[in-house]
Amino acid sequence: MVTEKEVEHIAGLADLGINKDELAEFTHQFNAILDYFDVLDQVQGDTAITHELTNVMREDVIEPSLPQEDVLRNAPAKEDGFIKGPRVM
Amino acid sequence: MAGEIRFEPADRFNAFLTICKTAPHGDGKLAGIPVAVKDNISTAGIETTCASKILKGYIPPYDAHAVTLLKNAGAAIAGKTNMDEFGMGTTTENSAFGPTLNPCDPSRVPGGSSGGSAAAVASGMVRMALGTDTGGSIRCPAAFCGIVGLKPTYGRVSRYGLIAYANSLEQIGPMAKTVSDVSLLMQVIAGYDRHDSTSRDKPFTHTPSADIKGKKVGIPAEYFGEGVDPAVAASVHTAVSKLEELGATTVPCSIPSMKYALAAYYVTCTCEASSNLARFDGVRYGPAPDTKKSWHDAYQEVRREGFGTEVRRRIMLGTFALSSGYYGKYYAKAQIARENVRNDFARLFKEVDVIAGPTMPTVAFKLGEKSDPLSMYLADILTVPANLAGIPAISVPCGIAGGMPVGLQIMGRPFEDETVIDVAYAYEQAVI
């Protein structure tokens, strides 16, 4: 069983934010879904998925990148040709 | 001759999020044909939102490779279609911009997540459309709206410019009213692209053939078992008999790994989503974060307001399943289950050429009918195996149950999209 406190913690880890009044329902649904996932306990075998492709390599070729103007066009906050983010400290 | 088309349909079903009233086109095999593009596929200069508030106003600076190929073939990009937010859903009700309605019965959902593309085709607004399929998102709405939709073999169509949700599972694919048009669109979009590291050099040059004499068709018991509406199963059995009349042989078979395929799918896709959707924080695109706040606080505000409930639920599930102490129980087990699904298909495809069953266990639900997330997830049980295994799968209409269309699903060997198209074509031509 996952508790409301754990769901709140996970929402924090994922930078999602969660309102107190959403917690009960999210927790209830979470537990129903995780109960269903328990069927995976029955899985036999030890080989995880294999891929046919390995090491897709190529030469490092310099190509034009997007113009700065195009890159910044969708950014909601910018300053002096840079993207502006929230403070880190 | 290159030119432009006027595209001003009355969109009674909320199929489109953006309509391009004047759409330029070039020359080529799709010259002047209006093609609708699902709103999680990047289109330079045309708003692309994934039906999410968090991308409202986002104008991609570049085209997805599949869109470049459409333009090179002369197609006119008619608009961007509605979908479940970021592809997460089975009904198109999880759109931040309102649900799409099913043109066959507007009180019902069109299926999802490519519900807008399916409704645009089914209602005749466009001849063809691109969808994307992560766990059935092309085949489900094709079945519910009575059209044809192909999930190509993983790697056959470039994912460059597809806004990722669960990148190890998803493919862009064609949707249209006829198998011929699906095949024509597949000719245009398939092929190698160096911008997608999982792209394979397998162009599609096939023209559908209705000759299926001698083809062996596997009929897995699990596709007709518990939870499958008997009326849907009956329609599909009738369709399978038609394939026998056309010279195919049917072989009863079993896919034992089906019992944990759905759990393996949902663990995998939510884990991938938790990583892929970490980029949406409002810094490079999206709603502005409060830059005076600390970054965790600022991002949490943007993501709480910007993501819908189902998206937040899946990000949380994935974050949980990947967290310390749970990784072995969920993600690692899901990958073993996924390999078991692949092995089941590989074993069957030594004996049969294709596997057939219903696309969906029921016909289209009523709008608002399914409100519990787990019961919604269970509706994907017949479509997710093809995504886990990376194999091609098509849905082709096969009659009516309770007044609504039923889809016949045909799955094939990896990179034998041609074969599933031929079997679907043979069936379609026989019942027209």
mmCIF file with all atom_site columns, N, CA, C and O in Angstrom, chain A residues 10 14-17 19 22 29 34 38 41-44 47 49-50 52 63 74-76 83 85-87, chain B residues 58-59 194 282-286 291-293 295-296 300 303-304 312-313 316 320 329 333 338-340 342:
data_model
loop_
_atom_site.group_PDB
_atom_site.id
_atom_site.type_symbol
_atom_site.label_atom_id
_atom_site.label_alt_id
_atom_site.label_comp_id
_atom_site.label_asym_id
_atom_site.label_entity_id
_atom_site.label_seq_id
_atom_site.pdbx_PDB_ins_code
_atom_site.Cartn_x
_atom_site.Cartn_y
_atom_site.Cartn_z
_atom_site.occupancy
_atom_site.B_iso_or_equiv
_atom_site.pdbx_formal_charge
_atom_site.auth_seq_id
_atom_site.auth_comp_id
_atom_site.auth_asym_id
_atom_site.auth_atom_id
_atom_site.pdbx_PDB_model_num
ATOM 1   N N  . ILE A 1 10  ? 6.476  11.564  -4.072  1.00 0.00 ? 10  ILE A N  1
ATOM 2   C CA . ILE A 1 10  ? 6.751  11.268  -5.492  1.00 0.00 ? 10  ILE A CA 1
ATOM 3   C C  . ILE A 1 10  ? 6.432  12.481  -6.359  1.00 0.00 ? 10  ILE A C  1
ATOM 4   O O  . ILE A 1 10  ? 7.196  12.836  -7.263  1.00 0.00 ? 10  ILE A O  1
ATOM 5   N N  . ALA A 1 14  ? 9.089  14.448  -8.829  1.00 0.00 ? 14  ALA A N  1
ATOM 6   C CA . ALA A 1 14  ? 8.835  14.686  -10.256 1.00 0.00 ? 14  ALA A CA 1
ATOM 7   C C  . ALA A 1 14  ? 8.566  16.156  -10.548 1.00 0.00 ? 14  ALA A C  1
ATOM 8   O O  . ALA A 1 14  ? 8.204  16.497  -11.679 1.00 0.00 ? 14  ALA A O  1
ATOM 9   N N  . ASP A 1 15  ? 8.749  17.027  -9.553  1.00 0.00 ? 15  ASP A N  1
ATOM 10  C CA . ASP A 1 15  ? 8.466  18.461  -9.724  1.00 0.00 ? 15  ASP A CA 1
ATOM 11  C C  . ASP A 1 15  ? 7.067  18.700  -10.284 1.00 0.00 ? 15  ASP A C  1
ATOM 12  O O  . ASP A 1 15  ? 6.879  19.537  -11.175 1.00 0.00 ? 15  ASP A O  1
ATOM 13  N N  . LEU A 1 16  ? 6.107  17.926  -9.816  1.00 0.00 ? 16  LEU A N  1
ATOM 14  C CA . LEU A 1 16  ? 4.760  18.048  -10.375 1.00 0.00 ? 16  LEU A CA 1
ATOM 15  C C  . LEU A 1 16  ? 3.882  18.981  -9.562  1.00 0.00 ? 16  LEU A C  1
ATOM 16  O O  . LEU A 1 16  ? 2.988  19.626  -10.103 1.00 0.00 ? 16  LEU A O  1
ATOM 17  N N  . GLY A 1 17  ? 4.112  19.004  -8.266  1.00 0.00 ? 17  GLY A N  1
ATOM 18  C CA . GLY A 1 17  ? 3.198  19.761  -7.419  1.00 0.00 ? 17  GLY A CA 1
ATOM 19  C C  . GLY A 1 17  ? 1.889  19.017  -7.288  1.00 0.00 ? 17  GLY A C  1
ATOM 20  O O  . GLY A 1 17  ? 1.423  18.380  -8.237  1.00 0.00 ? 17  GLY A O  1
ATOM 21  N N  . ASN A 1 19  ? -2.027 19.208  -5.077  1.00 0.00 ? 19  ASN A N  1
ATOM 22  C CA . ASN A 1 19  ? -2.864 19.909  -4.101  1.00 0.00 ? 19  ASN A CA 1
ATOM 23  C C  . ASN A 1 19  ? -3.352 18.914  -3.061  1.00 0.00 ? 19  ASN A C  1
ATOM 24  O O  . ASN A 1 19  ? -3.604 17.752  -3.368  1.00 0.00 ? 19  ASN A O  1
ATOM 25  N N  . GLU A 1 22  ? -6.309 16.759  -3.841  1.00 0.00 ? 22  GLU A N  1
ATOM 26  C CA . GLU A 1 22  ? -6.189 15.730  -4.883  1.00 0.00 ? 22  GLU A CA 1
ATOM 27  C C  . GLU A 1 22  ? -5.602 14.441  -4.329  1.00 0.00 ? 22  GLU A C  1
ATOM 28  O O  . GLU A 1 22  ? -5.663 13.396  -4.978  1.00 0.00 ? 22  GLU A O  1
ATOM 29  N N  . GLN A 1 29  ? -6.297 5.634   -6.567  1.00 0.00 ? 29  GLN A N  1
ATOM 30  C CA . GLN A 1 29  ? -6.097 5.118   -7.932  1.00 0.00 ? 29  GLN A CA 1
ATOM 31  C C  . GLN A 1 29  ? -4.712 4.479   -8.075  1.00 0.00 ? 29  GLN A C  1
ATOM 32  O O  . GLN A 1 29  ? -4.557 3.445   -8.732  1.00 0.00 ? 29  GLN A O  1
ATOM 33  N N  . LEU A 1 34  ? -1.222 -0.173  -8.896  1.00 0.00 ? 34  LEU A N  1
ATOM 34  C CA . LEU A 1 34  ? -0.063 -0.946  -8.421  1.00 0.00 ? 34  LEU A CA 1
ATOM 35  C C  . LEU A 1 34  ? -0.463 -2.385  -8.067  1.00 0.00 ? 34  LEU A C  1
ATOM 36  O O  . LEU A 1 34  ? 0.310  -3.317  -8.309  1.00 0.00 ? 34  LEU A O  1
ATOM 37  N N  . ASP A 1 38  ? 1.089  -6.009  -9.801  1.00 0.00 ? 38  ASP A N  1
ATOM 38  C CA . ASP A 1 38  ? 1.655  -7.147  -9.063  1.00 0.00 ? 38  ASP A CA 1
ATOM 39  C C  . ASP A 1 38  ? 1.697  -8.428  -9.888  1.00 0.00 ? 38  ASP A C  1
ATOM 40  O O  . ASP A 1 38  ? 2.422  -9.358  -9.550  1.00 0.00 ? 38  ASP A O  1
ATOM 41  N N  . ASP A 1 41  ? 4.975  -9.998  -10.712 1.00 0.00 ? 41  ASP A N  1
ATOM 42  C CA . ASP A 1 41  ? 5.714  -10.891 -9.811  1.00 0.00 ? 41  ASP A CA 1
ATOM 43  C C  . ASP A 1 41  ? 5.774  -12.316 -10.364 1.00 0.00 ? 41  ASP A C  1
ATOM 44  O O  . ASP A 1 41  ? 6.660  -13.090 -10.003 1.00 0.00 ? 41  ASP A O  1
ATOM 45  N N  . GLN A 1 42  ? 4.803  -12.656 -11.232 1.00 0.00 ? 42  GLN A N  1
ATOM 46  C CA . GLN A 1 42  ? 4.759  -14.024 -11.782 1.00 0.00 ? 42  GLN A CA 1
ATOM 47  C C  . GLN A 1 42  ? 5.662  -14.211 -12.997 1.00 0.00 ? 42  GLN A C  1
ATOM 48  O O  . GLN A 1 42  ? 5.764  -15.318 -13.524 1.00 0.00 ? 42  GLN A O  1
ATOM 49  N N  . VAL A 1 43  ? 6.253  -13.122 -13.478 1.00 0.00 ? 43  VAL A N  1
ATOM 50  C CA . VAL A 1 43  ? 7.039  -13.222 -14.711 1.00 0.00 ? 43  VAL A CA 1
ATOM 51  C C  . VAL A 1 43  ? 8.253  -14.119 -14.497 1.00 0.00 ? 43  VAL A C  1
ATOM 52  O O  . VAL A 1 43  ? 9.005  -13.942 -13.542 1.00 0.00 ? 43  VAL A O  1
ATOM 53  N N  . GLN A 1 44  ? 8.406  -15.088 -15.382 1.00 0.00 ? 44  GLN A N  1
ATOM 54  C CA . GLN A 1 44  ? 9.555  -15.988 -15.327 1.00 0.00 ? 44  GLN A CA 1
ATOM 55  C C  . GLN A 1 44  ? 10.586 -15.550 -16.364 1.00 0.00 ? 44  GLN A C  1
ATOM 56  O O  . GLN A 1 44  ? 10.228 -14.991 -17.388 1.00 0.00 ? 44  GLN A O  1
ATOM 57  N N  . THR A 1 47  ? 15.978 -12.660 -19.040 1.00 0.00 ? 47  THR A N  1
ATOM 58  C CA . THR A 1 47  ? 16.537 -11.897 -20.139 1.00 0.00 ? 47  THR A CA 1
ATOM 59  C C  . THR A 1 47  ? 15.675 -10.679 -20.402 1.00 0.00 ? 47  THR A C  1
ATOM 60  O O  . THR A 1 47  ? 14.499 -10.816 -20.736 1.00 0.00 ? 47  THR A O  1
ATOM 61  N N  . ILE A 1 49  ? 14.775 -7.154  -22.512 1.00 0.00 ? 49  ILE A N  1
ATOM 62  C CA . ILE A 1 49  ? 14.625 -6.950  -23.952 1.00 0.00 ? 49  ILE A CA 1
ATOM 63  C C  . ILE A 1 49  ? 15.969 -6.780  -24.667 1.00 0.00 ? 49  ILE A C  1
ATOM 64  O O  . ILE A 1 49  ? 16.856 -6.092  -24.190 1.00 0.00 ? 49  ILE A O  1
ATOM 65  N N  . THR A 1 50  ? 16.085 -7.447  -25.801 1.00 0.00 ? 50  THR A N  1
ATOM 66  C CA . THR A 1 50  ? 17.297 -7.334  -26.593 1.00 0.00 ? 50  THR A CA 1
ATOM 67  C C  . THR A 1 50  ? 17.014 -6.476  -27.822 1.00 0.00 ? 50  THR A C  1
ATOM 68  O O  . THR A 1 50  ? 15.892 -6.433  -28.306 1.00 0.00 ? 50  THR A O  1
ATOM 69  N N  . GLU A 1 52  ? 18.218 -5.276  -31.778 1.00 0.00 ? 52  GLU A N  1
ATOM 70  C CA . GLU A 1 52  ? 19.005 -5.729  -32.920 1.00 0.00 ? 52  GLU A CA 1
ATOM 71  C C  . GLU A 1 52  ? 20.106 -4.732  -33.269 1.00 0.00 ? 52  GLU A C  1
ATOM 72  O O  . GLU A 1 52  ? 21.106 -5.086  -33.878 1.00 0.00 ? 52  GLU A O  1
ATOM 73  N N  . GLU A 1 63  ? 27.407 20.937  -38.639 1.00 0.00 ? 63  GLU A N  1
ATOM 74  C CA . GLU A 1 63  ? 26.343 21.436  -39.501 1.00 0.00 ? 63  GLU A CA 1
ATOM 75  C C  . GLU A 1 63  ? 25.808 22.716  -38.889 1.00 0.00 ? 63  GLU A C  1
ATOM 76  O O  . GLU A 1 63  ? 25.946 22.930  -37.687 1.00 0.00 ? 63  GLU A O  1
ATOM 77  N N  . ASN A 1 74  ? 10.270 30.618  -28.711 1.00 0.00 ? 74  ASN A N  1
ATOM 78  C CA . ASN A 1 74  ? 9.241  30.041  -27.843 1.00 0.00 ? 74  ASN A CA 1
ATOM 79  C C  . ASN A 1 74  ? 9.498  30.262  -26.354 1.00 0.00 ? 74  ASN A C  1
ATOM 80  O O  . ASN A 1 74  ? 8.658  29.895  -25.529 1.00 0.00 ? 74  ASN A O  1
ATOM 81  N N  . ALA A 1 75  ? 10.659 30.805  -26.008 1.00 0.00 ? 75  ALA A N  1
ATOM 82  C CA . ALA A 1 75  ? 10.982 30.958  -24.586 1.00 0.00 ? 75  ALA A CA 1
ATOM 83  C C  . ALA A 1 75  ? 10.184 32.111  -23.990 1.00 0.00 ? 75  ALA A C  1
ATOM 84  O O  . ALA A 1 75  ? 10.210 33.226  -24.521 1.00 0.00 ? 75  ALA A O  1
ATOM 85  N N  . PRO A 1 76  ? 9.466  31.890  -22.891 1.00 0.00 ? 76  PRO A N  1
ATOM 86  C CA . PRO A 1 76  ? 8.623  32.939  -22.329 1.00 0.00 ? 76  PRO A CA 1
ATOM 87  C C  . PRO A 1 76  ? 9.416  34.041  -21.627 1.00 0.00 ? 76  PRO A C  1
ATOM 88  O O  . PRO A 1 76  ? 8.972  35.178  -21.575 1.00 0.00 ? 76  PRO A O  1
ATOM 89  N N  . ILE A 1 83  ? 18.134 32.509  -22.449 1.00 0.00 ? 83  ILE A N  1
ATOM 90  C CA . ILE A 1 83  ? 16.892 32.073  -21.808 1.00 0.00 ? 83  ILE A CA 1
ATOM 91  C C  . ILE A 1 83  ? 17.017 32.345  -20.322 1.00 0.00 ? 83  ILE A C  1
ATOM 92  O O  . ILE A 1 83  ? 18.066 32.121  -19.726 1.00 0.00 ? 83  ILE A O  1
ATOM 93  N N  . GLY A 1 85  ? 15.862 31.511  -16.552 1.00 0.00 ? 85  GLY A N  1
ATOM 94  C CA . GLY A 1 85  ? 15.219 30.483  -15.743 1.00 0.00 ? 85  GLY A CA 1
ATOM 95  C C  . GLY A 1 85  ? 15.053 30.937  -14.312 1.00 0.00 ? 85  GLY A C  1
ATOM 96  O O  . GLY A 1 85  ? 15.520 32.018  -13.932 1.00 0.00 ? 85  GLY A O  1
ATOM 97  N N  . PRO A 1 86  ? 14.380 30.108  -13.507 1.00 0.00 ? 86  PRO A N  1
ATOM 98  C CA . PRO A 1 86  ? 14.234 30.445  -12.092 1.00 0.00 ? 86  PRO A CA 1
ATOM 99  C C  . PRO A 1 86  ? 15.588 30.395  -11.392 1.00 0.00 ? 86  PRO A C  1
ATOM 100 O O  . PRO A 1 86  ? 16.527 29.772  -11.887 1.00 0.00 ? 86  PRO A O  1
ATOM 101 N N  . ARG A 1 87  ? 15.686 31.013  -10.214 1.00 0.00 ? 87  ARG A N  1
ATOM 102 C CA . ARG A 1 87  ? 16.994 31.033  -9.566  1.00 0.00 ? 87  ARG A CA 1
ATOM 103 C C  . ARG A 1 87  ? 17.308 29.654  -8.982  1.00 0.00 ? 87  ARG A C  1
ATOM 104 O O  . ARG A 1 87  ? 16.423 28.898  -8.599  1.00 0.00 ? 87  ARG A O  1
ATOM 105 N N  . TYR B 2 58  ? 3.068  26.977  -28.545 1.00 0.00 ? 58  TYR B N  1
ATOM 106 C CA . TYR B 2 58  ? 4.390  26.517  -29.009 1.00 0.00 ? 58  TYR B CA 1
ATOM 107 C C  . TYR B 2 58  ? 4.396  26.367  -30.531 1.00 0.00 ? 58  TYR B C  1
ATOM 108 O O  . TYR B 2 58  ? 3.560  25.662  -31.099 1.00 0.00 ? 58  TYR B O  1
ATOM 109 N N  . ILE B 2 59  ? 5.334  27.045  -31.175 1.00 0.00 ? 59  ILE B N  1
ATOM 110 C CA . ILE B 2 59  ? 5.467  26.967  -32.639 1.00 0.00 ? 59  ILE B CA 1
ATOM 111 C C  . ILE B 2 59  ? 6.800  26.290  -32.933 1.00 0.00 ? 59  ILE B C  1
ATOM 112 O O  . ILE B 2 59  ? 7.857  26.897  -32.724 1.00 0.00 ? 59  ILE B O  1
ATOM 113 N N  . ARG B 2 194 ? 18.666 9.632   -40.508 1.00 0.00 ? 194 ARG B N  1
ATOM 114 C CA . ARG B 2 194 ? 19.820 9.631   -39.605 1.00 0.00 ? 194 ARG B CA 1
ATOM 115 C C  . ARG B 2 194 ? 19.551 10.405  -38.318 1.00 0.00 ? 194 ARG B C  1
ATOM 116 O O  . ARG B 2 194 ? 20.310 10.303  -37.354 1.00 0.00 ? 194 ARG B O  1
ATOM 117 N N  . GLY B 2 282 ? 8.636  25.121  -18.694 1.00 0.00 ? 282 GLY B N  1
ATOM 118 C CA . GLY B 2 282 ? 8.344  26.520  -18.983 1.00 0.00 ? 282 GLY B CA 1
ATOM 119 C C  . GLY B 2 282 ? 9.560  27.374  -19.267 1.00 0.00 ? 282 GLY B C  1
ATOM 120 O O  . GLY B 2 282 ? 9.431  28.581  -19.450 1.00 0.00 ? 282 GLY B O  1
ATOM 121 N N  . VAL B 2 283 ? 10.765 26.786  -19.319 1.00 0.00 ? 283 VAL B N  1
ATOM 122 C CA . VAL B 2 283 ? 11.945 27.614  -19.529 1.00 0.00 ? 283 VAL B CA 1
ATOM 123 C C  . VAL B 2 283 ? 12.186 27.881  -21.018 1.00 0.00 ? 283 VAL B C  1
ATOM 124 O O  . VAL B 2 283 ? 12.273 29.028  -21.449 1.00 0.00 ? 283 VAL B O  1
ATOM 125 N N  . ARG B 2 284 ? 12.256 26.812  -21.827 1.00 0.00 ? 284 ARG B N  1
ATOM 126 C CA . ARG B 2 284 ? 12.525 27.015  -23.259 1.00 0.00 ? 284 ARG B CA 1
ATOM 127 C C  . ARG B 2 284 ? 11.245 27.225  -24.068 1.00 0.00 ? 284 ARG B C  1
ATOM 128 O O  . ARG B 2 284 ? 11.255 27.773  -25.149 1.00 0.00 ? 284 ARG B O  1
ATOM 129 N N  . TYR B 2 285 ? 10.120 26.710  -23.534 1.00 0.00 ? 285 TYR B N  1
ATOM 130 C CA . TYR B 2 285 ? 8.808  26.889  -24.182 1.00 0.00 ? 285 TYR B CA 1
ATOM 131 C C  . TYR B 2 285 ? 7.764  26.640  -23.112 1.00 0.00 ? 285 TYR B C  1
ATOM 132 O O  . TYR B 2 285 ? 8.041  26.054  -22.067 1.00 0.00 ? 285 TYR B O  1
ATOM 133 N N  . GLY B 2 286 ? 6.555  27.108  -23.373 1.00 0.00 ? 286 GLY B N  1
ATOM 134 C CA . GLY B 2 286 ? 5.487  26.890  -22.405 1.00 0.00 ? 286 GLY B CA 1
ATOM 135 C C  . GLY B 2 286 ? 5.248  28.108  -21.530 1.00 0.00 ? 286 GLY B C  1
ATOM 136 O O  . GLY B 2 286 ? 5.833  29.168  -21.749 1.00 0.00 ? 286 GLY B O  1
ATOM 137 N N  . THR B 2 291 ? 10.471 33.430  -12.269 1.00 0.00 ? 291 THR B N  1
ATOM 138 C CA . THR B 2 291 ? 11.932 33.333  -12.163 1.00 0.00 ? 291 THR B CA 1
ATOM 139 C C  . THR B 2 291 ? 12.454 33.876  -10.838 1.00 0.00 ? 291 THR B C  1
ATOM 140 O O  . THR B 2 291 ? 13.630 33.737  -10.531 1.00 0.00 ? 291 THR B O  1
ATOM 141 N N  . LYS B 2 292 ? 11.568 34.486  -10.042 1.00 0.00 ? 292 LYS B N  1
ATOM 142 C CA . LYS B 2 292 ? 12.018 34.966  -8.723  1.00 0.00 ? 292 LYS B CA 1
ATOM 143 C C  . LYS B 2 292 ? 11.988 33.840  -7.690  1.00 0.00 ? 292 LYS B C  1
ATOM 144 O O  . LYS B 2 292 ? 12.617 33.922  -6.651  1.00 0.00 ? 292 LYS B O  1
ATOM 145 N N  . LYS B 2 293 ? 11.243 32.793  -7.993  1.00 0.00 ? 293 LYS B N  1
ATOM 146 C CA . LYS B 2 293 ? 11.147 31.679  -7.051  1.00 0.00 ? 293 LYS B CA 1
ATOM 147 C C  . LYS B 2 293 ? 12.296 30.694  -7.268  1.00 0.00 ? 293 LYS B C  1
ATOM 148 O O  . LYS B 2 293 ? 12.953 30.710  -8.305  1.00 0.00 ? 293 LYS B O  1
ATOM 149 N N  . TRP B 2 295 ? 13.919 27.082  -8.200  1.00 0.00 ? 295 TRP B N  1
ATOM 150 C CA . TRP B 2 295 ? 13.516 26.345  -9.400  1.00 0.00 ? 295 TRP B CA 1
ATOM 151 C C  . TRP B 2 295 ? 12.511 25.241  -9.101  1.00 0.00 ? 295 TRP B C  1
ATOM 152 O O  . TRP B 2 295 ? 11.559 25.050  -9.868  1.00 0.00 ? 295 TRP B O  1
ATOM 153 N N  . HIS B 2 296 ? 12.655 24.508  -7.990  1.00 0.00 ? 296 HIS B N  1
ATOM 154 C CA . HIS B 2 296 ? 11.660 23.469  -7.704  1.00 0.00 ? 296 HIS B CA 1
ATOM 155 C C  . HIS B 2 296 ? 10.267 24.072  -7.543  1.00 0.00 ? 296 HIS B C  1
ATOM 156 O O  . HIS B 2 296 ? 9.298  23.558  -8.100  1.00 0.00 ? 296 HIS B O  1
ATOM 157 N N  . GLN B 2 300 ? 7.282  23.373  -10.177 1.00 0.00 ? 300 GLN B N  1
ATOM 158 C CA . GLN B 2 300 ? 6.080  22.698  -9.683  1.00 0.00 ? 300 GLN B CA 1
ATOM 159 C C  . GLN B 2 300 ? 4.824  23.487  -10.031 1.00 0.00 ? 300 GLN B C  1
ATOM 160 O O  . GLN B 2 300 ? 3.805  22.901  -10.391 1.00 0.00 ? 300 GLN B O  1
ATOM 161 N N  . ARG B 2 303 ? 4.135  22.990  -13.832 1.00 0.00 ? 303 ARG B N  1
ATOM 162 C CA . ARG B 2 303 ? 3.737  21.625  -14.203 1.00 0.00 ? 303 ARG B CA 1
ATOM 163 C C  . ARG B 2 303 ? 2.390  21.235  -13.569 1.00 0.00 ? 303 ARG B C  1
ATOM 164 O O  . ARG B 2 303 ? 1.638  20.464  -14.168 1.00 0.00 ? 303 ARG B O  1
ATOM 165 N N  . ARG B 2 304 ? 2.089  21.777  -12.391 1.00 0.00 ? 304 ARG B N  1
ATOM 166 C CA . ARG B 2 304 ? 0.784  21.482  -11.775 1.00 0.00 ? 304 ARG B CA 1
ATOM 167 C C  . ARG B 2 304 ? -0.329 22.117  -12.605 1.00 0.00 ? 304 ARG B C  1
ATOM 168 O O  . ARG B 2 304 ? -1.365 21.500  -12.845 1.00 0.00 ? 304 ARG B O  1
ATOM 169 N N  . ARG B 2 312 ? -0.245 13.781  -15.222 1.00 0.00 ? 312 ARG B N  1
ATOM 170 C CA . ARG B 2 312 ? 0.403  13.827  -13.907 1.00 0.00 ? 312 ARG B CA 1
ATOM 171 C C  . ARG B 2 312 ? 0.398  12.441  -13.261 1.00 0.00 ? 312 ARG B C  1
ATOM 172 O O  . ARG B 2 312 ? 1.374  12.015  -12.642 1.00 0.00 ? 312 ARG B O  1
ATOM 173 N N  . ARG B 2 313 ? -0.718 11.715  -13.426 1.00 0.00 ? 313 ARG B N  1
ATOM 174 C CA . ARG B 2 313 ? -0.802 10.372  -12.857 1.00 0.00 ? 313 ARG B CA 1
ATOM 175 C C  . ARG B 2 313 ? 0.302  9.473   -13.454 1.00 0.00 ? 313 ARG B C  1
ATOM 176 O O  . ARG B 2 313 ? 0.995  8.754   -12.743 1.00 0.00 ? 313 ARG B O  1
ATOM 177 N N  . MET B 2 316 ? 3.779  10.368  -12.252 1.00 0.00 ? 316 MET B N  1
ATOM 178 C CA . MET B 2 316 ? 3.983  9.903   -10.869 1.00 0.00 ? 316 MET B CA 1
ATOM 179 C C  . MET B 2 316 ? 4.181  8.389   -10.822 1.00 0.00 ? 316 MET B C  1
ATOM 180 O O  . MET B 2 316 ? 5.061  7.896   -10.109 1.00 0.00 ? 316 MET B O  1
ATOM 181 N N  . PHE B 2 320 ? 7.583  6.641   -9.525  1.00 0.00 ? 320 PHE B N  1
ATOM 182 C CA . PHE B 2 320 ? 7.525  5.652   -8.442  1.00 0.00 ? 320 PHE B CA 1
ATOM 183 C C  . PHE B 2 320 ? 8.177  4.331   -8.877  1.00 0.00 ? 320 PHE B C  1
ATOM 184 O O  . PHE B 2 320 ? 9.013  3.775   -8.172  1.00 0.00 ? 320 PHE B O  1
ATOM 185 N N  . LYS B 2 329 ? 11.236 -4.532  -8.843  1.00 0.00 ? 329 LYS B N  1
ATOM 186 C CA . LYS B 2 329 ? 9.883  -5.103  -8.799  1.00 0.00 ? 329 LYS B CA 1
ATOM 187 C C  . LYS B 2 329 ? 9.072  -4.719  -10.032 1.00 0.00 ? 329 LYS B C  1
ATOM 188 O O  . LYS B 2 329 ? 8.275  -5.515  -10.525 1.00 0.00 ? 329 LYS B O  1
ATOM 189 N N  . LYS B 2 333 ? 11.215 -6.154  -14.085 1.00 0.00 ? 333 LYS B N  1
ATOM 190 C CA . LYS B 2 333 ? 10.286 -7.248  -14.417 1.00 0.00 ? 333 LYS B CA 1
ATOM 191 C C  . LYS B 2 333 ? 9.541  -6.961  -15.729 1.00 0.00 ? 333 LYS B C  1
ATOM 192 O O  . LYS B 2 333 ? 9.291  -7.861  -16.529 1.00 0.00 ? 333 LYS B O  1
ATOM 193 N N  . ARG B 2 338 ? 8.428  -8.065  -21.357 1.00 0.00 ? 338 ARG B N  1
ATOM 194 C CA . ARG B 2 338 ? 8.420  -7.573  -22.738 1.00 0.00 ? 338 ARG B CA 1
ATOM 195 C C  . ARG B 2 338 ? 9.187  -8.537  -23.652 1.00 0.00 ? 338 ARG B C  1
ATOM 196 O O  . ARG B 2 338 ? 8.746  -8.833  -24.770 1.00 0.00 ? 338 ARG B O  1
ATOM 197 N N  . GLU B 2 339 ? 10.314 -9.028  -23.170 1.00 0.00 ? 339 GLU B N  1
ATOM 198 C CA . GLU B 2 339 ? 11.079 -9.995  -23.968 1.00 0.00 ? 339 GLU B CA 1
ATOM 199 C C  . GLU B 2 339 ? 10.263 -11.282 -24.151 1.00 0.00 ? 339 GLU B C  1
ATOM 200 O O  . GLU B 2 339 ? 10.284 -11.888 -25.230 1.00 0.00 ? 339 GLU B O  1
ATOM 201 N N  . ASN B 2 340 ? 9.525  -11.677 -23.116 1.00 0.00 ? 340 ASN B N  1
ATOM 202 C CA . ASN B 2 340 ? 8.680  -12.868 -23.243 1.00 0.00 ? 340 ASN B CA 1
ATOM 203 C C  . ASN B 2 340 ? 7.595  -12.671 -24.308 1.00 0.00 ? 340 ASN B C  1
ATOM 204 O O  . ASN B 2 340 ? 7.271  -13.604 -25.055 1.00 0.00 ? 340 ASN B O  1
ATOM 205 N N  . ARG B 2 342 ? 7.860  -10.703 -26.924 1.00 0.00 ? 342 ARG B N  1
ATOM 206 C CA . ARG B 2 342 ? 8.582  -10.792 -28.211 1.00 0.00 ? 342 ARG B CA 1
ATOM 207 C C  . ARG B 2 342 ? 8.852  -12.245 -28.578 1.00 0.00 ? 342 ARG B C  1
ATOM 208 O O  . ARG B 2 342 ? 8.704  -12.631 -29.739 1.00 0.00 ? 342 ARG B O  1
#
